[in-house]
Structure formats: C-alpha cells, structure tokens
mmCIF file of N, CA and C in Angstrom:
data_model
loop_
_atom_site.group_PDB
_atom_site.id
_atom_site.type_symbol
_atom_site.label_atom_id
_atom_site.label_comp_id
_atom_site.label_asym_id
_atom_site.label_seq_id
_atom_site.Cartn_x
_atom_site.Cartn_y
_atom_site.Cartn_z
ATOM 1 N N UNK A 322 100.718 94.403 105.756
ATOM 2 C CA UNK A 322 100.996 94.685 104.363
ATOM 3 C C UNK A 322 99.875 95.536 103.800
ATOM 4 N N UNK A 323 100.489 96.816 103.236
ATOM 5 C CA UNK A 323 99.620 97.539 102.260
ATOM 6 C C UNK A 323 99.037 97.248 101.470
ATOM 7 N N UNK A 324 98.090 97.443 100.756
ATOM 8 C CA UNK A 324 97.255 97.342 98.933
ATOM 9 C C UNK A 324 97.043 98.802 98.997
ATOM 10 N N UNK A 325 97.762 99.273 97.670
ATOM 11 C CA UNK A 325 97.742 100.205 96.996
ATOM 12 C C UNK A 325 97.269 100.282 95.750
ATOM 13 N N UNK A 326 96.355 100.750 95.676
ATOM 14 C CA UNK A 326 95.265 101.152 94.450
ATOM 15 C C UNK A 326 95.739 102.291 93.945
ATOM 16 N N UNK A 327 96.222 102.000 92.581
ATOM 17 C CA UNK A 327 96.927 102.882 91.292
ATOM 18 C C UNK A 327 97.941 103.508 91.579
ATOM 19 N N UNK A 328 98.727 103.149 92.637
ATOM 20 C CA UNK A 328 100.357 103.466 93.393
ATOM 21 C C UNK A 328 100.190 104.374 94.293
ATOM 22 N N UNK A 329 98.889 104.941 94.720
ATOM 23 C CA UNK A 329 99.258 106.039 95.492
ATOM 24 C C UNK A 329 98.057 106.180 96.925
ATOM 25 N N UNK A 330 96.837 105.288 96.380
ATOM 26 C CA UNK A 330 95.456 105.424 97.398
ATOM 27 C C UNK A 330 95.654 103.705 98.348
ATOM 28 N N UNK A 331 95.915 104.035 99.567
ATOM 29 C CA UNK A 331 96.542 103.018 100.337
ATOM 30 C C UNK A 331 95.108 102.794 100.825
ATOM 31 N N UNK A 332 94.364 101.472 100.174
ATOM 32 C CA UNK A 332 93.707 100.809 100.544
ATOM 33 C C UNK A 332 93.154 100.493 102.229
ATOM 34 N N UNK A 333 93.816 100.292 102.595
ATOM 35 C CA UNK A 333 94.131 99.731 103.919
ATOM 36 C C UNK A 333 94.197 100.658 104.946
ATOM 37 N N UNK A 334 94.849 101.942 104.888
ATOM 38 C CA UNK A 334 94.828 103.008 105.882
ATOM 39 C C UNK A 334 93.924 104.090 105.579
ATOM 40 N N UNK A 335 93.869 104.534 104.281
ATOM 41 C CA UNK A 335 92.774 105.712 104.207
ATOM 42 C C UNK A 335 91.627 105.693 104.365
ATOM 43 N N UNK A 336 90.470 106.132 104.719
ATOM 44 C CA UNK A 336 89.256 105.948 105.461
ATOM 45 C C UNK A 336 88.527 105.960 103.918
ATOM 46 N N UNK A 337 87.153 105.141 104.295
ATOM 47 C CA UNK A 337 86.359 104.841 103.298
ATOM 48 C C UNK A 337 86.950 104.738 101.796
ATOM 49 N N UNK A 338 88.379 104.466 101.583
ATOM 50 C CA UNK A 338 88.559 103.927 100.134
ATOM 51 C C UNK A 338 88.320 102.469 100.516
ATOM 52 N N UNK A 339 88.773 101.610 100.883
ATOM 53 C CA UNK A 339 87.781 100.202 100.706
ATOM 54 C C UNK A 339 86.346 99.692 100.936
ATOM 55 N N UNK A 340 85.959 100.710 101.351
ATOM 56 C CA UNK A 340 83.692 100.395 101.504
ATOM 57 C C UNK A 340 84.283 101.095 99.870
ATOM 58 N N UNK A 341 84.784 102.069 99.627
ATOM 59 C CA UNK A 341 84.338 102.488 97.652
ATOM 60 C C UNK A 341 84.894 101.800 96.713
ATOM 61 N N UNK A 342 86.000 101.229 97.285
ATOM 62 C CA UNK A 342 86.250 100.281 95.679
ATOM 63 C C UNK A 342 85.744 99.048 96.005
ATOM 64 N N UNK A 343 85.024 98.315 96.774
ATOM 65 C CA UNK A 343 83.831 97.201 97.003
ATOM 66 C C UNK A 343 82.718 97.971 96.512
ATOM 67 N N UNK A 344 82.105 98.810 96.460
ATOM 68 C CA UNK A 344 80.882 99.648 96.033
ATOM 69 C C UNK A 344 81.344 99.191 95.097
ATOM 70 N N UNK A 345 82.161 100.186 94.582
ATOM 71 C CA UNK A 345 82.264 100.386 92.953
ATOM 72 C C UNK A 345 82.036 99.095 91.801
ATOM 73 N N UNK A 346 83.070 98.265 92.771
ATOM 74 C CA UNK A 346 83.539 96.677 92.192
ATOM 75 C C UNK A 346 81.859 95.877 91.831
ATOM 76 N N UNK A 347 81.206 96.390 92.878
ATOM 77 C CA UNK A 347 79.499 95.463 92.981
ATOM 78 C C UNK A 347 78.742 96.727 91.816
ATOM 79 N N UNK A 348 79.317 98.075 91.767
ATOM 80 C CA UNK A 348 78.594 98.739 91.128
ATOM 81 C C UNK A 348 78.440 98.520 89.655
ATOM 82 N N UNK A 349 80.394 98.540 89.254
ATOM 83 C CA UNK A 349 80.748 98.183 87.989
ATOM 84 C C UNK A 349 79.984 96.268 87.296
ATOM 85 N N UNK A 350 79.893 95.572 88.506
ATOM 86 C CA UNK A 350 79.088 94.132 87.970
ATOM 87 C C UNK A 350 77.635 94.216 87.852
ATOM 88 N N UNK A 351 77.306 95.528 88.177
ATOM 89 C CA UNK A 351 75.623 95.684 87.595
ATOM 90 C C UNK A 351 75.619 96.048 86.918
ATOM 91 N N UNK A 352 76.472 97.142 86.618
ATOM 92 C CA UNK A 352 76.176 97.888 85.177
ATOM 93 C C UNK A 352 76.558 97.177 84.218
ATOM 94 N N UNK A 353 77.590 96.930 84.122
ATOM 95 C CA UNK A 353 78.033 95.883 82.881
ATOM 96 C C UNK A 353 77.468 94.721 82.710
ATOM 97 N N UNK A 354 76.688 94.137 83.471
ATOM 98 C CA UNK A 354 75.861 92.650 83.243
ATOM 99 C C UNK A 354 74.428 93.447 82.800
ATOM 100 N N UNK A 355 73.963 94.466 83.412
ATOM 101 C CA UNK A 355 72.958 94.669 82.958
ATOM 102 C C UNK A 355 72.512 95.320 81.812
ATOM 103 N N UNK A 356 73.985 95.838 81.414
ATOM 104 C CA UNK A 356 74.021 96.637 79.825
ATOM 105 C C UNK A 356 74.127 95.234 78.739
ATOM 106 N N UNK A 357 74.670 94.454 79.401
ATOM 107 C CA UNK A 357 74.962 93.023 78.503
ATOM 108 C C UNK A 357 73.354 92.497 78.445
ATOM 109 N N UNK A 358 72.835 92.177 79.389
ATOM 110 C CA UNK A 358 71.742 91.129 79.200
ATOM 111 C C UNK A 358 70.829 92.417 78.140
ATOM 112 N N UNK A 359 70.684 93.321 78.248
ATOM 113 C CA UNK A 359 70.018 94.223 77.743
ATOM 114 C C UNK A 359 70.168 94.362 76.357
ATOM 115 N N UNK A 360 71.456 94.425 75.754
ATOM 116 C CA UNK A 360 71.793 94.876 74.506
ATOM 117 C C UNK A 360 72.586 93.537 73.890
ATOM 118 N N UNK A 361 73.537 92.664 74.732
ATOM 119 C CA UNK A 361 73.955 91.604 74.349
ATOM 120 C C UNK A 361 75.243 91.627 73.463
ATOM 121 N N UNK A 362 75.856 93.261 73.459
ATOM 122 C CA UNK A 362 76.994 93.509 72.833
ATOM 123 C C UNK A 362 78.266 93.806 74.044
ATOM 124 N N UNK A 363 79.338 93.204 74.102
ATOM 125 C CA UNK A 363 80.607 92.725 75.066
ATOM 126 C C UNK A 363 81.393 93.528 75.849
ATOM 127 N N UNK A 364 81.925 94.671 74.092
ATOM 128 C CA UNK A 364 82.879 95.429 74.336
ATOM 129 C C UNK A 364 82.130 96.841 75.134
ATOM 130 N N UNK A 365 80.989 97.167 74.302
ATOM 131 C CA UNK A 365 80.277 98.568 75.469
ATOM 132 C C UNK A 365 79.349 98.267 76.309
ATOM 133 N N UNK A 366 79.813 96.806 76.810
ATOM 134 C CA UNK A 366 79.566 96.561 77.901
ATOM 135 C C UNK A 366 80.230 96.521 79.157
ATOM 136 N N UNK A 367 81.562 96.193 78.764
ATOM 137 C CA UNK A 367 82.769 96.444 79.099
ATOM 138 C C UNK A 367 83.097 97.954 79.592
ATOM 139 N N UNK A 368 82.571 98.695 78.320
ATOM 140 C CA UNK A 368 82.746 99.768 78.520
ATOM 141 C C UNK A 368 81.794 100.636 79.689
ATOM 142 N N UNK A 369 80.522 100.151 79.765
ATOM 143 C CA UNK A 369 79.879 100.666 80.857
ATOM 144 C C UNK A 369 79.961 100.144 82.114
ATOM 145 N N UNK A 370 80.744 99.665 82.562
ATOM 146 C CA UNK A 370 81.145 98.343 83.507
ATOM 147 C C UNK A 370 82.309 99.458 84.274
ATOM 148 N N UNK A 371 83.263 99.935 83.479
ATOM 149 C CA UNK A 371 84.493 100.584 83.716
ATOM 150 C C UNK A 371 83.768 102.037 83.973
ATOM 151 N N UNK A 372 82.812 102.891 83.456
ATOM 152 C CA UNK A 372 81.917 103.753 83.812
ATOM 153 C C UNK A 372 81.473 103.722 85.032
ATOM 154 N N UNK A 373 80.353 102.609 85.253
ATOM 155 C CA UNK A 373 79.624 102.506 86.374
ATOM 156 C C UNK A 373 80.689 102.279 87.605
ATOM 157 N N UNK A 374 82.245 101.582 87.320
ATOM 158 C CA UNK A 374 82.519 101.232 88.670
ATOM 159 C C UNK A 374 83.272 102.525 88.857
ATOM 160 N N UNK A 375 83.940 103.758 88.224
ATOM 161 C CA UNK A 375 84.242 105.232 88.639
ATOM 162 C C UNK A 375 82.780 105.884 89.141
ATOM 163 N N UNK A 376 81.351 105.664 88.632
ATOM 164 C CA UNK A 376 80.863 106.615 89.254
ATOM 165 C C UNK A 376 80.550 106.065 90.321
ATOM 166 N N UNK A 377 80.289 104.545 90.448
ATOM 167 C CA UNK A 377 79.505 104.320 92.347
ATOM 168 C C UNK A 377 80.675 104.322 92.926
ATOM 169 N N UNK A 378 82.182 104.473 92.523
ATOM 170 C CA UNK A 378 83.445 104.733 93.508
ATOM 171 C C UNK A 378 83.265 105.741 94.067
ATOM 172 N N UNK A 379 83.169 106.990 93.260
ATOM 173 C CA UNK A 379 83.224 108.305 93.563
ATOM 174 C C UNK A 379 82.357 108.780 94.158
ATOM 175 N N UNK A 380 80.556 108.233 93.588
ATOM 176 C CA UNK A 380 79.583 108.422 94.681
ATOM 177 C C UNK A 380 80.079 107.888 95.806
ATOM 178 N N UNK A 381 80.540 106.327 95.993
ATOM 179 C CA UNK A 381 80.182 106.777 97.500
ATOM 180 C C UNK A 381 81.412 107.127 98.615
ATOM 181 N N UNK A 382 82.607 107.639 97.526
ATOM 182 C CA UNK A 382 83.770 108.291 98.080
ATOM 183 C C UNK A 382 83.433 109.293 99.043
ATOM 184 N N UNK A 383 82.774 110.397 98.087
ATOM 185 C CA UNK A 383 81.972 111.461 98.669
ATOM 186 C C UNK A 383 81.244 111.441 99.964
ATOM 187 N N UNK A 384 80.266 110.343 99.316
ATOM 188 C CA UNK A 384 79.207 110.346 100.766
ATOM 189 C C UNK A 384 79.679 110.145 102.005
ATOM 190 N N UNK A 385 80.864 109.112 101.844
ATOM 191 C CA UNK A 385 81.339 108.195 102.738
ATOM 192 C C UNK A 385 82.012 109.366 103.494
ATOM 193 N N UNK A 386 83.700 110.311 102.830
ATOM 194 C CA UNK A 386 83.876 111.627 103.169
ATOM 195 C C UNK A 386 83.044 112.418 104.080
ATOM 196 N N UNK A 387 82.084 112.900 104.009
ATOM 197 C CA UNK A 387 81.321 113.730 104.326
ATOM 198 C C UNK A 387 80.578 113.028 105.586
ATOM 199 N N UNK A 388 80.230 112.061 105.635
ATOM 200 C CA UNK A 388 79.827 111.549 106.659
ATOM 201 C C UNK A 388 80.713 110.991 107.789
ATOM 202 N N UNK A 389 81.893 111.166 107.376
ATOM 203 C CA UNK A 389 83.045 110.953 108.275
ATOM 204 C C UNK A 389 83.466 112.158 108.586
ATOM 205 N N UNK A 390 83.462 114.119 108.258
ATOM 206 C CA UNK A 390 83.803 114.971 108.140
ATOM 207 C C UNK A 390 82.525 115.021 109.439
ATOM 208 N N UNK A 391 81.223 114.811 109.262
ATOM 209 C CA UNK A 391 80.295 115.356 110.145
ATOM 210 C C UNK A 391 80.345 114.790 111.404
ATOM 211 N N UNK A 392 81.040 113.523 111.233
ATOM 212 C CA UNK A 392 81.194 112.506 112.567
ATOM 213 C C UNK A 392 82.289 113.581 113.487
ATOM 214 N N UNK A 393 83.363 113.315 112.455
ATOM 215 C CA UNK A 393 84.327 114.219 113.119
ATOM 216 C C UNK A 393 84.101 115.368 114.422
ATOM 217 N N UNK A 394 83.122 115.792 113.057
ATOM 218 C CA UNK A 394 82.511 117.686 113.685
ATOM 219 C C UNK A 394 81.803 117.387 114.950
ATOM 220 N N UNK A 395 80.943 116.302 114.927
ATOM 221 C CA UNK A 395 80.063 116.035 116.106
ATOM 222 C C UNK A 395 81.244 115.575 117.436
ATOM 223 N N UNK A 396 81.803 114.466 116.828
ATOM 224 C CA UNK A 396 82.753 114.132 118.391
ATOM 225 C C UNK A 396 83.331 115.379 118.792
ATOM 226 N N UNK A 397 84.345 116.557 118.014
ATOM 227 C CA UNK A 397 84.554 117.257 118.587
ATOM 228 C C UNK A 397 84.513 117.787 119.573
ATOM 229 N N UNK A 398 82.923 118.593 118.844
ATOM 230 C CA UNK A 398 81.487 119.411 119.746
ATOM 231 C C UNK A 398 80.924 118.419 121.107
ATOM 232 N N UNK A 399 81.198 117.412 121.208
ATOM 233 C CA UNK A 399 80.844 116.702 122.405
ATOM 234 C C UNK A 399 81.854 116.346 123.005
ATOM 235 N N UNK A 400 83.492 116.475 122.668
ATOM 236 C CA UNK A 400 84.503 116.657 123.586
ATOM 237 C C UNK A 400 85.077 117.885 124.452
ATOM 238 N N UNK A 401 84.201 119.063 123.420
ATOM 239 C CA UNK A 401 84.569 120.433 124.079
ATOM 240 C C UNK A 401 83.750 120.549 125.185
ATOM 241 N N UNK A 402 82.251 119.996 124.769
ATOM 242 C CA UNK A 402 81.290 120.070 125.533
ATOM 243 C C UNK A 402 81.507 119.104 127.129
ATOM 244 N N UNK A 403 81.903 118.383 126.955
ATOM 245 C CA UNK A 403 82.086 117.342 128.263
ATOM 246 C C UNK A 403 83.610 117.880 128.882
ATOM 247 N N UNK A 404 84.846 118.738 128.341
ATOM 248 C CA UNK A 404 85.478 119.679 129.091
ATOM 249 C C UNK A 404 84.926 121.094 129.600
ATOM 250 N N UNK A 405 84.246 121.338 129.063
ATOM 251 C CA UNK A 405 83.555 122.453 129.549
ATOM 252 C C UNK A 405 82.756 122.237 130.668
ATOM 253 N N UNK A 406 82.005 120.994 130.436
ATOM 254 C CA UNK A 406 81.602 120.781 132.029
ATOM 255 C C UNK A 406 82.373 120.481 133.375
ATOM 256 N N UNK A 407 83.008 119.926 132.736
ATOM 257 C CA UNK A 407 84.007 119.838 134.142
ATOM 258 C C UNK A 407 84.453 121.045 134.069
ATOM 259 N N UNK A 408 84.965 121.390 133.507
ATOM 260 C CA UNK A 408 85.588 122.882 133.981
ATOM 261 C C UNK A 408 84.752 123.801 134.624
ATOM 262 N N UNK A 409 83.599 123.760 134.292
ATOM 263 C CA UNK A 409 82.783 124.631 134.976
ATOM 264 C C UNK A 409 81.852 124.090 135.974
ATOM 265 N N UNK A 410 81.761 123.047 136.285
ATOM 266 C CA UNK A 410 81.110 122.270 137.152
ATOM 267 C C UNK A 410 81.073 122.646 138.902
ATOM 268 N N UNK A 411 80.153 123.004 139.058
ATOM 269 C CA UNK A 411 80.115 123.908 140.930
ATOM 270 C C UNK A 411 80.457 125.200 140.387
ATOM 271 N N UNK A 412 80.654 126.126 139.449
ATOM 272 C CA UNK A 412 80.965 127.488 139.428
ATOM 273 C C UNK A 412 79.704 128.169 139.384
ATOM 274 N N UNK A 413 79.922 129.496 139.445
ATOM 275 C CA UNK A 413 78.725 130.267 138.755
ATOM 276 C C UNK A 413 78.580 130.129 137.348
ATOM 277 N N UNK A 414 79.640 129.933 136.767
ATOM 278 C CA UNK A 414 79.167 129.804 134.887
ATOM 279 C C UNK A 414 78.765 128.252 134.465
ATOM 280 N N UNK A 415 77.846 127.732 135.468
ATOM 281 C CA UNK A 415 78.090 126.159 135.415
ATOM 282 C C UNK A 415 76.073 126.525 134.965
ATOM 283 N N UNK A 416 75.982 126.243 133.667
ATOM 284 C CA UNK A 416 74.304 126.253 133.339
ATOM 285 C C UNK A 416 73.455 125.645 133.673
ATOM 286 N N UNK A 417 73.557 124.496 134.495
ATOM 287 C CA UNK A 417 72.765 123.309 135.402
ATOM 288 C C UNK A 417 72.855 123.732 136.205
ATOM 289 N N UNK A 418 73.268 125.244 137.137
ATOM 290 C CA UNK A 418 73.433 125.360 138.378
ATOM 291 C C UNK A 418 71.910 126.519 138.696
ATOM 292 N N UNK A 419 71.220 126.004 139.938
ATOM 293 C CA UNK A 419 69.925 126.589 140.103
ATOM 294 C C UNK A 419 70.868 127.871 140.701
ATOM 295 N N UNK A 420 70.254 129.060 140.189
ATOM 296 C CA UNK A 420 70.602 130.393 140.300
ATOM 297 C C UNK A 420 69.489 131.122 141.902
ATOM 298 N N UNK A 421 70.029 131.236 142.745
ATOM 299 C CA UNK A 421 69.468 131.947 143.991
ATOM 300 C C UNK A 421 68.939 133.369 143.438
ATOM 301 N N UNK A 422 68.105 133.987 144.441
ATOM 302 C CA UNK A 422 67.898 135.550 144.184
ATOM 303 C C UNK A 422 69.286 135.798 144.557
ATOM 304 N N UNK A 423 69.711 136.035 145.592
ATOM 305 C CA UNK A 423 71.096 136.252 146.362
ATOM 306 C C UNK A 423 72.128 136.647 144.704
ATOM 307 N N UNK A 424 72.475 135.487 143.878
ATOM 308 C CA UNK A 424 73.121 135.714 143.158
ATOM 309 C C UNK A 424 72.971 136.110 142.148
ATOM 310 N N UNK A 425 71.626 136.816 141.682
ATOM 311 C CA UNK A 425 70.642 137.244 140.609
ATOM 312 C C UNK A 425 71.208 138.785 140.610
ATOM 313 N N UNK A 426 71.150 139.271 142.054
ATOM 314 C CA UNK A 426 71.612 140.699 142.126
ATOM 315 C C UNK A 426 72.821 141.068 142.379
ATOM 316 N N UNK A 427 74.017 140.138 142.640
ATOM 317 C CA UNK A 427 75.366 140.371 142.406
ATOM 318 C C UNK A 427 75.605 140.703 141.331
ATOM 319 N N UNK A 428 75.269 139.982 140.655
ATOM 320 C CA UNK A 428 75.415 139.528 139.138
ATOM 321 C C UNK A 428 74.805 141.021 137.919
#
C-alpha cells in the first residue's frame, strides 16, 4: 500500500521523499517549539512550524536529489569502466598491458 503526500508525491516509491518529509516533520518541531519557548505566542508559532517544515523538506529534497544524481553518475562510470575491461582485456588497447619494443614500432 501507497502513502501519498498531497495526491500526487508517492511516499513510498519516489527516492528521498520520505528521509524529507521525516526531516522536515523533526525540522518543522524545532522551529515551532523553539519560536514558542522564545516568544510564547501559539499562532506564529504555528506559523513558523509550517515554514520551517517546507524549508528543511526542500533543503534536504535537494541535497538528497543530487546526491543520488552523483551516485547515479558514479555507478555508471564504473559500469562502463568494468565493460571496457573486459572488452579489452589481452588486446593491444588493454592499458594494463606491458607494451614490448616489438609493438612500440608497429604501432
């Protein structure tokens, strides 16, 4: 079973929306308790509560994004890289391969 956050952000399958609305959720209970103990007024406390939990959502939407975008990029680059070795593995275009004079001057 799904949880869908505001009918459309599927909790459950999309990557890093639940580490951000737990952020947010712990973000929004600091800000708003700490605007309360501070000032001791309810409603714009309330109100900074609903603030703080959009911006540590979105912060760490982002971060979270991006660090999953670079993961990405890296496995890639180390799947092309580990076909490429086999593919070239015992050839002449194989870069671990000690190069003879013999094949210095074919070449």
């Amino acid at each position: 079973q799904s949880f869908k956050l505001l009918g459309f952000l599927d909790v459950k399958t999309v990557p890093c929306a639940r580490e951000s609305v737990l952020y947010g959720s712990l973000g929004s209970l600091v800000v708003g308790l700490g605007h309360f103990l501070a000032t001791s007024r309810v409603r714009r406390s309330c109100d900074f509560a609903v603030g703080g939990f959009i911006c540590t959502m979105l912060g760490y939407w982002f971060y979270c994004r991006y660090n999953l975008a670079q993961h990405r990029i890296r496995q890639r680059m180390l799947k092309e890289g580990m076909r490429n070795k086999i593919l070239f593995e015992g050839s002449a275009l194989d870069p671990e391969r000690k190069q003879t004079g013999n094949e210095r001057s074919d070449s």
